[in-house]
PDB file of C-alpha atoms in Angstrom:
ATOM      1  CA  GLU A 244      12.221  12.373  20.483  1.00 60.00           C
ATOM      2  CA  THR A 245      12.733  14.740  17.523  1.00 74.00           C
ATOM      3  CA  GLY A 246      10.175  14.668  14.739  1.00 90.00           C
ATOM      4  CA  VAL A 247      10.773  15.035  11.022  1.00 95.00           C
ATOM      5  CA  THR A 248      12.440  18.308  10.103  1.00 96.00           C
ATOM      6  CA  GLN A 249      12.864  19.907   6.690  1.00 97.00           C
ATOM      7  CA  SER A 250      14.909  22.790   5.353  1.00 96.00           C
ATOM      8  CA  PRO A 251      14.551  25.362   4.031  1.00 97.00           C
ATOM      9  CA  THR A 252      10.993  26.418   4.895  1.00 96.00           C
ATOM     10  CA  HIS A 253      10.549  28.501   1.761  1.00 96.00           C
ATOM     11  CA  LEU A 254      12.525  28.816  -1.452  1.00 96.00           C
ATOM     12  CA  ILE A 255      12.174  30.906  -4.594  1.00 98.00           C
ATOM     13  CA  LYS A 256      13.938  29.823  -7.784  1.00 97.00           C
ATOM     14  CA  THR A 257      13.711  30.660 -11.476  1.00 97.00           C
ATOM     15  CA  ARG A 258      13.006  28.339 -14.361  1.00 97.00           C
ATOM     16  CA  GLY A 259      15.972  26.187 -15.361  1.00 97.00           C
ATOM     17  CA  GLN A 260      17.673  26.380 -11.989  1.00 98.00           C
ATOM     18  CA  GLN A 261      18.408  23.445  -9.709  1.00 98.00           C
ATOM     19  CA  VAL A 262      17.269  23.015  -6.094  1.00 98.00           C
ATOM     20  CA  THR A 263      18.154  20.769  -3.152  1.00 98.00           C
ATOM     21  CA  LEU A 264      15.727  20.166  -0.301  1.00 98.00           C
ATOM     22  CA  ARG A 265      16.728  18.474   2.937  1.00 98.00           C
ATOM     23  CA  CYS A 266      15.006  16.222   5.423  1.00 97.00           C
ATOM     24  CA  SER A 267      15.977  14.724   8.772  1.00 96.00           C
ATOM     25  CA  SER A 268      13.998  11.631   9.657  1.00 93.00           C
ATOM     26  CA  GLN A 269      12.492  10.896  13.033  1.00 91.00           C
ATOM     27  CA  SER A 270      14.839   9.138  15.441  1.00 89.00           C
ATOM     28  CA  GLY A 271      14.919   5.372  14.825  1.00 88.00           C
ATOM     29  CA  HIS A 272      13.351   5.597  11.357  1.00 90.00           C
ATOM     30  CA  ASN A 273      15.286   4.174   8.403  1.00 91.00           C
ATOM     31  CA  THR A 274      12.841   4.976   5.595  1.00 92.00           C
ATOM     32  CA  VAL A 275      12.172   8.359   4.017  1.00 94.00           C
ATOM     33  CA  SER A 276       9.545   9.178   1.401  1.00 95.00           C
ATOM     34  CA  TRP A 277       9.141  12.405  -0.563  1.00 97.00           C
ATOM     35  CA  TYR A 278       5.836  13.828  -1.762  1.00 97.00           C
ATOM     36  CA  GLN A 279       4.840  16.831  -3.864  1.00 97.00           C
ATOM     37  CA  GLN A 280       1.655  18.666  -2.924  1.00 95.00           C
ATOM     38  CA  ALA A 281       0.351  21.102  -5.513  1.00 93.00           C
ATOM     39  CA  LEU A 282      -2.226  23.701  -4.510  1.00 90.00           C
ATOM     40  CA  GLY A 283      -5.631  22.141  -3.867  1.00 88.00           C
ATOM     41  CA  GLN A 284      -4.348  18.601  -4.328  1.00 91.00           C
ATOM     42  CA  GLY A 285      -3.316  15.747  -2.087  1.00 93.00           C
ATOM     43  CA  PRO A 286       0.362  14.826  -1.753  1.00 95.00           C
ATOM     44  CA  GLN A 287       1.775  12.852  -4.699  1.00 96.00           C
ATOM     45  CA  PHE A 288       4.449  10.203  -4.083  1.00 94.00           C
ATOM     46  CA  ILE A 289       7.822  11.046  -5.662  1.00 96.00           C
ATOM     47  CA  PHE A 290      10.071   8.287  -4.307  1.00 94.00           C
ATOM     48  CA  GLN A 291      11.137   6.426  -1.205  1.00 93.00           C
ATOM     49  CA  TYR A 292      14.560   5.632   0.227  1.00 93.00           C
ATOM     50  CA  TYR A 293      15.236   2.659   2.480  1.00 91.00           C
ATOM     51  CA  ARG A 294      18.677   2.184   3.984  1.00 89.00           C
ATOM     52  CA  GLU A 295      20.285   4.509   1.429  1.00 91.00           C
ATOM     53  CA  GLU A 296      18.721   2.838  -1.640  1.00 92.00           C
ATOM     54  CA  GLU A 297      15.807   4.048  -3.755  1.00 91.00           C
ATOM     55  CA  ASN A 298      12.978   1.709  -2.880  1.00 87.00           C
ATOM     56  CA  GLY A 299      10.175   2.827  -5.171  1.00 88.00           C
ATOM     57  CA  ARG A 300       9.308   5.729  -7.416  1.00 92.00           C
ATOM     58  CA  GLY A 301       6.150   7.526  -8.526  1.00 92.00           C
ATOM     59  CA  ASN A 302       5.397   9.137 -11.890  1.00 93.00           C
ATOM     60  CA  PHE A 303       8.048  11.831 -11.765  1.00 96.00           C
ATOM     61  CA  PRO A 304      10.721  12.470 -14.418  1.00 97.00           C
ATOM     62  CA  PRO A 305      14.407  11.646 -13.831  1.00 96.00           C
ATOM     63  CA  ARG A 306      15.207  15.292 -13.117  1.00 97.00           C
ATOM     64  CA  PHE A 307      13.759  14.523  -9.680  1.00 98.00           C
ATOM     65  CA  SER A 308      16.464  12.611  -7.827  1.00 97.00           C
ATOM     66  CA  GLY A 309      17.352  11.884  -4.266  1.00 96.00           C
ATOM     67  CA  LEU A 310      19.837  10.612  -1.761  1.00 96.00           C
ATOM     68  CA  GLN A 311      19.711   9.030   1.653  1.00 96.00           C
ATOM     69  CA  PHE A 312      22.679   9.257   3.991  1.00 94.00           C
ATOM     70  CA  PRO A 313      23.982   6.753   6.580  1.00 93.00           C
ATOM     71  CA  ASN A 314      22.170   8.674   9.341  1.00 91.00           C
ATOM     72  CA  TYR A 315      18.956   8.227   7.250  1.00 92.00           C
ATOM     73  CA  SER A 316      18.573  11.922   6.494  1.00 94.00           C
ATOM     74  CA  SER A 317      17.687  12.604   2.882  1.00 97.00           C
ATOM     75  CA  GLU A 318      17.878  15.115   0.040  1.00 98.00           C
ATOM     76  CA  LEU A 319      15.554  15.771  -2.866  1.00 98.00           C
ATOM     77  CA  ASN A 320      17.185  17.336  -5.919  1.00 98.00           C
ATOM     78  CA  VAL A 321      15.248  18.847  -8.799  1.00 98.00           C
ATOM     79  CA  ASN A 322      17.100  19.900 -11.950  1.00 97.00           C
ATOM     80  CA  ALA A 323      15.922  22.162 -14.767  1.00 97.00           C
ATOM     81  CA  LEU A 324      13.097  23.617 -12.697  1.00 98.00           C
ATOM     82  CA  GLU A 325       9.759  24.225 -14.430  1.00 97.00           C
ATOM     83  CA  LEU A 326       6.910  26.511 -13.366  1.00 97.00           C
ATOM     84  CA  ASP A 327       4.767  23.450 -12.534  1.00 96.00           C
ATOM     85  CA  ASP A 328       7.342  22.363  -9.953  1.00 98.00           C
ATOM     86  CA  SER A 329       5.974  25.096  -7.671  1.00 97.00           C
ATOM     87  CA  ALA A 330       4.490  23.151  -4.762  1.00 97.00           C
ATOM     88  CA  LEU A 331       4.862  22.104  -1.156  1.00 96.00           C
ATOM     89  CA  TYR A 332       7.444  19.316  -0.870  1.00 98.00           C
ATOM     90  CA  LEU A 333       6.847  16.976   2.026  1.00 97.00           C
ATOM     91  CA  CYS A 334       9.202  14.483   3.536  1.00 97.00           C
ATOM     92  CA  ALA A 335       7.900  11.581   5.620  1.00 95.00           C
ATOM     93  CA  SER A 336       9.774   9.030   7.657  1.00 93.00           C
ATOM     94  CA  SER A 337       8.678   5.607   8.845  1.00 90.00           C
ATOM     95  CA  LEU A 338      10.145   2.972  11.112  1.00 87.00           C
ATOM     96  CA  THR A 339      10.898   0.810   8.120  1.00 80.00           C
ATOM     97  CA  ALA A 340       9.711   0.173   4.558  1.00 76.00           C
ATOM     98  CA  GLY A 341       6.590  -1.874   3.896  1.00 73.00           C
ATOM     99  CA  SER A 342       2.905  -1.141   3.757  1.00 67.00           C
ATOM    100  CA  TYR A 343       1.837  -1.254   7.376  1.00 75.00           C
ATOM    101  CA  ASN A 344       4.048   1.481   8.729  1.00 77.00           C
ATOM    102  CA  GLU A 345       2.621   4.895   9.453  1.00 85.00           C
ATOM    103  CA  GLN A 346       4.483   7.710   7.780  1.00 89.00           C
ATOM    104  CA  PHE A 347       5.241  10.803   9.846  1.00 92.00           C
ATOM    105  CA  PHE A 348       5.501  14.031   7.916  1.00 95.00           C
ATOM    106  CA  GLY A 349       7.662  17.088   8.282  1.00 96.00           C
ATOM    107  CA  PRO A 350       6.305  20.634   7.867  1.00 95.00           C
ATOM    108  CA  GLY A 351       7.334  20.814   4.220  1.00 96.00           C
ATOM    109  CA  THR A 352       9.345  23.143   1.982  1.00 97.00           C
ATOM    110  CA  ARG A 353       7.352  25.622  -0.088  1.00 96.00           C
ATOM    111  CA  LEU A 354       9.065  25.951  -3.495  1.00 97.00           C
ATOM    112  CA  THR A 355       8.105  28.767  -5.846  1.00 97.00           C
ATOM    113  CA  VAL A 356       9.467  28.711  -9.399  1.00 97.00           C
ATOM    114  CA  LEU A 357       9.276  32.011 -11.273  1.00 96.00           C
TER     115      LEU A 357
ATOM    116  CA  ASP B1453      -6.491   8.605 -12.690  1.00 70.00           C
ATOM    117  CA  GLN B1454      -7.677   9.477  -9.184  1.00 82.00           C
ATOM    118  CA  GLN B1455      -7.479   6.196  -7.284  1.00 93.00           C
ATOM    119  CA  VAL B1456      -8.503   7.771  -3.974  1.00 96.00           C
ATOM    120  CA  LYS B1457     -11.373  10.236  -4.033  1.00 96.00           C
ATOM    121  CA  GLN B1458     -12.749  12.604  -1.451  1.00 97.00           C
ATOM    122  CA  ASN B1459     -15.796  14.054  -3.148  1.00 93.00           C
ATOM    123  CA  SER B1460     -16.642  16.655  -0.514  1.00 95.00           C
ATOM    124  CA  PRO B1461     -14.156  19.534  -0.627  1.00 95.00           C
ATOM    125  CA  SER B1462     -15.578  21.009   2.556  1.00 97.00           C
ATOM    126  CA  LEU B1463     -17.798  20.203   5.533  1.00 97.00           C
ATOM    127  CA  SER B1464     -19.158  22.404   8.301  1.00 98.00           C
ATOM    128  CA  VAL B1465     -20.304  20.870  11.598  1.00 98.00           C
ATOM    129  CA  GLN B1466     -21.413  22.346  14.902  1.00 97.00           C
ATOM    130  CA  GLU B1467     -19.302  21.785  17.984  1.00 97.00           C
ATOM    131  CA  GLY B1468     -20.375  18.659  19.843  1.00 97.00           C
ATOM    132  CA  ARG B1469     -21.991  17.030  16.813  1.00 98.00           C
ATOM    133  CA  ILE B1470     -20.635  14.192  14.697  1.00 98.00           C
ATOM    134  CA  SER B1471     -18.360  14.864  11.721  1.00 98.00           C
ATOM    135  CA  ILE B1472     -18.376  12.235   8.980  1.00 98.00           C
ATOM    136  CA  LEU B1473     -15.713  12.421   6.294  1.00 98.00           C
ATOM    137  CA  ASN B1474     -15.945  10.073   3.339  1.00 98.00           C
ATOM    138  CA  CYS B1475     -13.425   8.509   0.989  1.00 98.00           C
ATOM    139  CA  ASP B1476     -13.775   6.170  -1.997  1.00 97.00           C
ATOM    140  CA  TYR B1477     -11.074   4.175  -3.736  1.00 97.00           C
ATOM    141  CA  THR B1478     -10.864   2.279  -6.999  1.00 96.00           C
ATOM    142  CA  ASN B1479      -7.717   0.146  -6.664  1.00 93.00           C
ATOM    143  CA  SER B1480      -8.656  -3.256  -5.231  1.00 93.00           C
ATOM    144  CA  MET B1481      -4.991  -3.865  -4.344  1.00 91.00           C
ATOM    145  CA  PHE B1482      -5.166  -1.263  -1.561  1.00 92.00           C
ATOM    146  CA  ASP B1483      -5.102  -3.039   1.783  1.00 91.00           C
ATOM    147  CA  TYR B1484      -4.116  -0.354   4.284  1.00 92.00           C
ATOM    148  CA  PHE B1485      -5.864   2.946   4.787  1.00 94.00           C
ATOM    149  CA  LEU B1486      -4.924   6.003   6.802  1.00 94.00           C
ATOM    150  CA  TRP B1487      -6.382   9.364   7.730  1.00 97.00           C
ATOM    151  CA  TYR B1488      -4.209  12.426   8.147  1.00 96.00           C
ATOM    152  CA  LYS B1489      -5.093  15.873   9.429  1.00 97.00           C
ATOM    153  CA  LYS B1490      -3.349  18.961   8.120  1.00 95.00           C
ATOM    154  CA  TYR B1491      -3.236  22.455   9.582  1.00 93.00           C
ATOM    155  CA  PRO B1492      -1.964  25.372   7.463  1.00 87.00           C
ATOM    156  CA  ALA B1493       1.846  25.657   7.349  1.00 82.00           C
ATOM    157  CA  GLU B1494       2.259  22.204   8.906  1.00 88.00           C
ATOM    158  CA  GLY B1495       2.790  18.751   7.489  1.00 91.00           C
ATOM    159  CA  PRO B1496       0.017  16.132   7.631  1.00 94.00           C
ATOM    160  CA  THR B1497      -0.403  14.529  11.059  1.00 94.00           C
ATOM    161  CA  PHE B1498      -1.288  10.844  11.264  1.00 93.00           C
ATOM    162  CA  LEU B1499      -4.696  10.256  12.901  1.00 96.00           C
ATOM    163  CA  ILE B1500      -5.809   6.678  12.535  1.00 95.00           C
ATOM    164  CA  SER B1501      -5.402   3.691  10.236  1.00 94.00           C
ATOM    165  CA  ILE B1502      -7.177   0.477   9.334  1.00 95.00           C
ATOM    166  CA  SER B1503      -6.079  -2.648   7.518  1.00 92.00           C
ATOM    167  CA  SER B1504      -8.324  -4.463   5.088  1.00 92.00           C
ATOM    168  CA  ILE B1505      -8.823  -7.382   7.481  1.00 93.00           C
ATOM    169  CA  LYS B1506     -10.892  -5.104   9.751  1.00 95.00           C
ATOM    170  CA  ASP B1507     -14.038  -3.097   9.167  1.00 95.00           C
ATOM    171  CA  LYS B1508     -13.706  -0.712  12.101  1.00 97.00           C
ATOM    172  CA  ASN B1509     -10.980   0.866  14.185  1.00 97.00           C
ATOM    173  CA  GLU B1510     -11.461   3.266  17.079  1.00 97.00           C
ATOM    174  CA  ASP B1511      -9.128   5.656  18.811  1.00 96.00           C
ATOM    175  CA  GLY B1512     -10.758   7.996  21.279  1.00 97.00           C
ATOM    176  CA  ARG B1513     -13.063  10.379  19.435  1.00 98.00           C
ATOM    177  CA  PHE B1514     -11.992   9.013  16.035  1.00 98.00           C
ATOM    178  CA  THR B1515     -13.439   5.923  14.368  1.00 98.00           C
ATOM    179  CA  VAL B1516     -12.680   4.708  10.863  1.00 98.00           C
ATOM    180  CA  PHE B1517     -15.069   2.365   9.046  1.00 98.00           C
ATOM    181  CA  LEU B1518     -14.082   0.318   6.013  1.00 98.00           C
ATOM    182  CA  ASN B1519     -16.552  -1.191   3.542  1.00 97.00           C
ATOM    183  CA  LYS B1520     -14.401  -3.265   1.182  1.00 96.00           C
ATOM    184  CA  SER B1521     -17.229  -4.346  -1.092  1.00 96.00           C
ATOM    185  CA  ALA B1522     -18.157  -0.712  -1.722  1.00 97.00           C
ATOM    186  CA  LYS B1523     -14.504   0.415  -1.708  1.00 97.00           C
ATOM    187  CA  HIS B1524     -15.496   3.085   0.765  1.00 97.00           C
ATOM    188  CA  LEU B1525     -14.164   4.303   4.068  1.00 97.00           C
ATOM    189  CA  SER B1526     -15.288   6.981   6.439  1.00 98.00           C
ATOM    190  CA  LEU B1527     -13.882   8.842   9.424  1.00 98.00           C
ATOM    191  CA  HIS B1528     -16.241   9.702  12.272  1.00 98.00           C
ATOM    192  CA  ILE B1529     -15.290  12.330  14.828  1.00 98.00           C
ATOM    193  CA  VAL B1530     -17.487  12.413  17.926  1.00 97.00           C
ATOM    194  CA  PRO B1531     -17.883  14.893  19.491  1.00 98.00           C
ATOM    195  CA  SER B1532     -16.438  17.451  17.105  1.00 98.00           C
ATOM    196  CA  GLN B1533     -14.329  20.207  18.660  1.00 97.00           C
ATOM    197  CA  PRO B1534     -13.175  23.567  17.236  1.00 96.00           C
ATOM    198  CA  GLY B1535      -9.568  22.277  17.257  1.00 95.00           C
ATOM    199  CA  ASP B1536     -10.620  19.620  14.753  1.00 97.00           C
ATOM    200  CA  SER B1537     -10.964  22.317  12.090  1.00 97.00           C
ATOM    201  CA  ALA B1538      -8.362  21.331   9.475  1.00 97.00           C
ATOM    202  CA  VAL B1539      -8.013  19.597   6.111  1.00 97.00           C
ATOM    203  CA  TYR B1540      -8.422  15.820   6.340  1.00 98.00           C
ATOM    204  CA  PHE B1541      -6.726  13.518   3.844  1.00 97.00           C
ATOM    205  CA  CYS B1542      -7.579   9.920   3.211  1.00 97.00           C
ATOM    206  CA  ALA B1543      -4.626   7.794   2.034  1.00 95.00           C
ATOM    207  CA  ALA B1544      -4.205   4.202   0.907  1.00 94.00           C
ATOM    208  CA  SER B1545      -1.368   1.806   0.225  1.00 90.00           C
ATOM    209  CA  ALA B1546      -0.956  -1.593  -1.412  1.00 86.00           C
ATOM    210  CA  ASN B1547       1.294  -4.292  -0.033  1.00 74.00           C
ATOM    211  CA  THR B1548       3.825  -4.502  -2.836  1.00 68.00           C
ATOM    212  CA  GLY B1549       6.435  -5.944  -0.499  1.00 63.00           C
ATOM    213  CA  THR B1550       8.697  -2.991  -1.119  1.00 62.00           C
ATOM    214  CA  ALA B1551       7.864   0.699  -1.017  1.00 63.00           C
ATOM    215  CA  SER B1552       5.083   1.877   1.257  1.00 74.00           C
ATOM    216  CA  LYS B1553       3.763   4.404  -1.238  1.00 86.00           C
ATOM    217  CA  LEU B1554       0.746   6.350   0.002  1.00 91.00           C
ATOM    218  CA  THR B1555      -1.894   7.461  -2.492  1.00 94.00           C
ATOM    219  CA  PHE B1556      -3.815  10.454  -1.168  1.00 96.00           C
ATOM    220  CA  GLY B1557      -7.202  11.938  -1.872  1.00 96.00           C
ATOM    221  CA  THR B1558      -7.601  15.664  -2.483  1.00 95.00           C
ATOM    222  CA  GLY B1559      -8.735  16.393   1.050  1.00 96.00           C
ATOM    223  CA  THR B1560     -11.855  17.634   2.851  1.00 97.00           C
ATOM    224  CA  ARG B1561     -11.742  20.891   4.757  1.00 97.00           C
ATOM    225  CA  LEU B1562     -13.624  20.481   8.036  1.00 98.00           C
ATOM    226  CA  GLN B1563     -14.842  23.534   9.897  1.00 98.00           C
ATOM    227  CA  VAL B1564     -16.240  23.032  13.377  1.00 97.00           C
ATOM    228  CA  THR B1565     -18.366  25.990  14.391  1.00 96.00           C
ATOM    229  CA  LEU B1566     -19.327  27.131  17.888  1.00 90.00           C
TER     230      LEU B1566
END
């Protein structure tokens, strides 16, 4: 059974650029959530996708957007990058949506915005 | 507004002794609580969870206690081992019927010494 994978591992961008991060969910999981973890903080919920639809969103501006594909893999897109977007971006998959499902995390993508 | 708080940034415990990690929450809608462990350069790994209908859940060396009236939970690790050295995150979710959004604390760094 393959766990959650993310690509790329590291990324360096400059202010104003756009970035796409990718996530493959664990086999059998149809729900993917994205989190942002700034240095010294806990992960912050960005949004969740369930069966290709956005299923909930945290306090992030619209320049953070996402997609989920029929195979349940997912992308996180960030437009007009700002310095404060520098963080570890974590993807988590769960068997399905709903509160009582453990979320299994990938290793993350470290984004640096210069 | 920090709805999940881990007030101890770090904890040092001798090998073989008990480690107790604490977590407080403010949102009374939270009804499912999880602990994750995170090593550097890896994503958080699910450890143990508890729903609000229970006050204790055990899994091997790990036990989570929930005190709903005090809005407090704790993770006990007995006996502590050097491999337990990591950052531990407490997380909580509310049953909204849709997205299983996790709200994380800021983490406690546990160091188990020989």
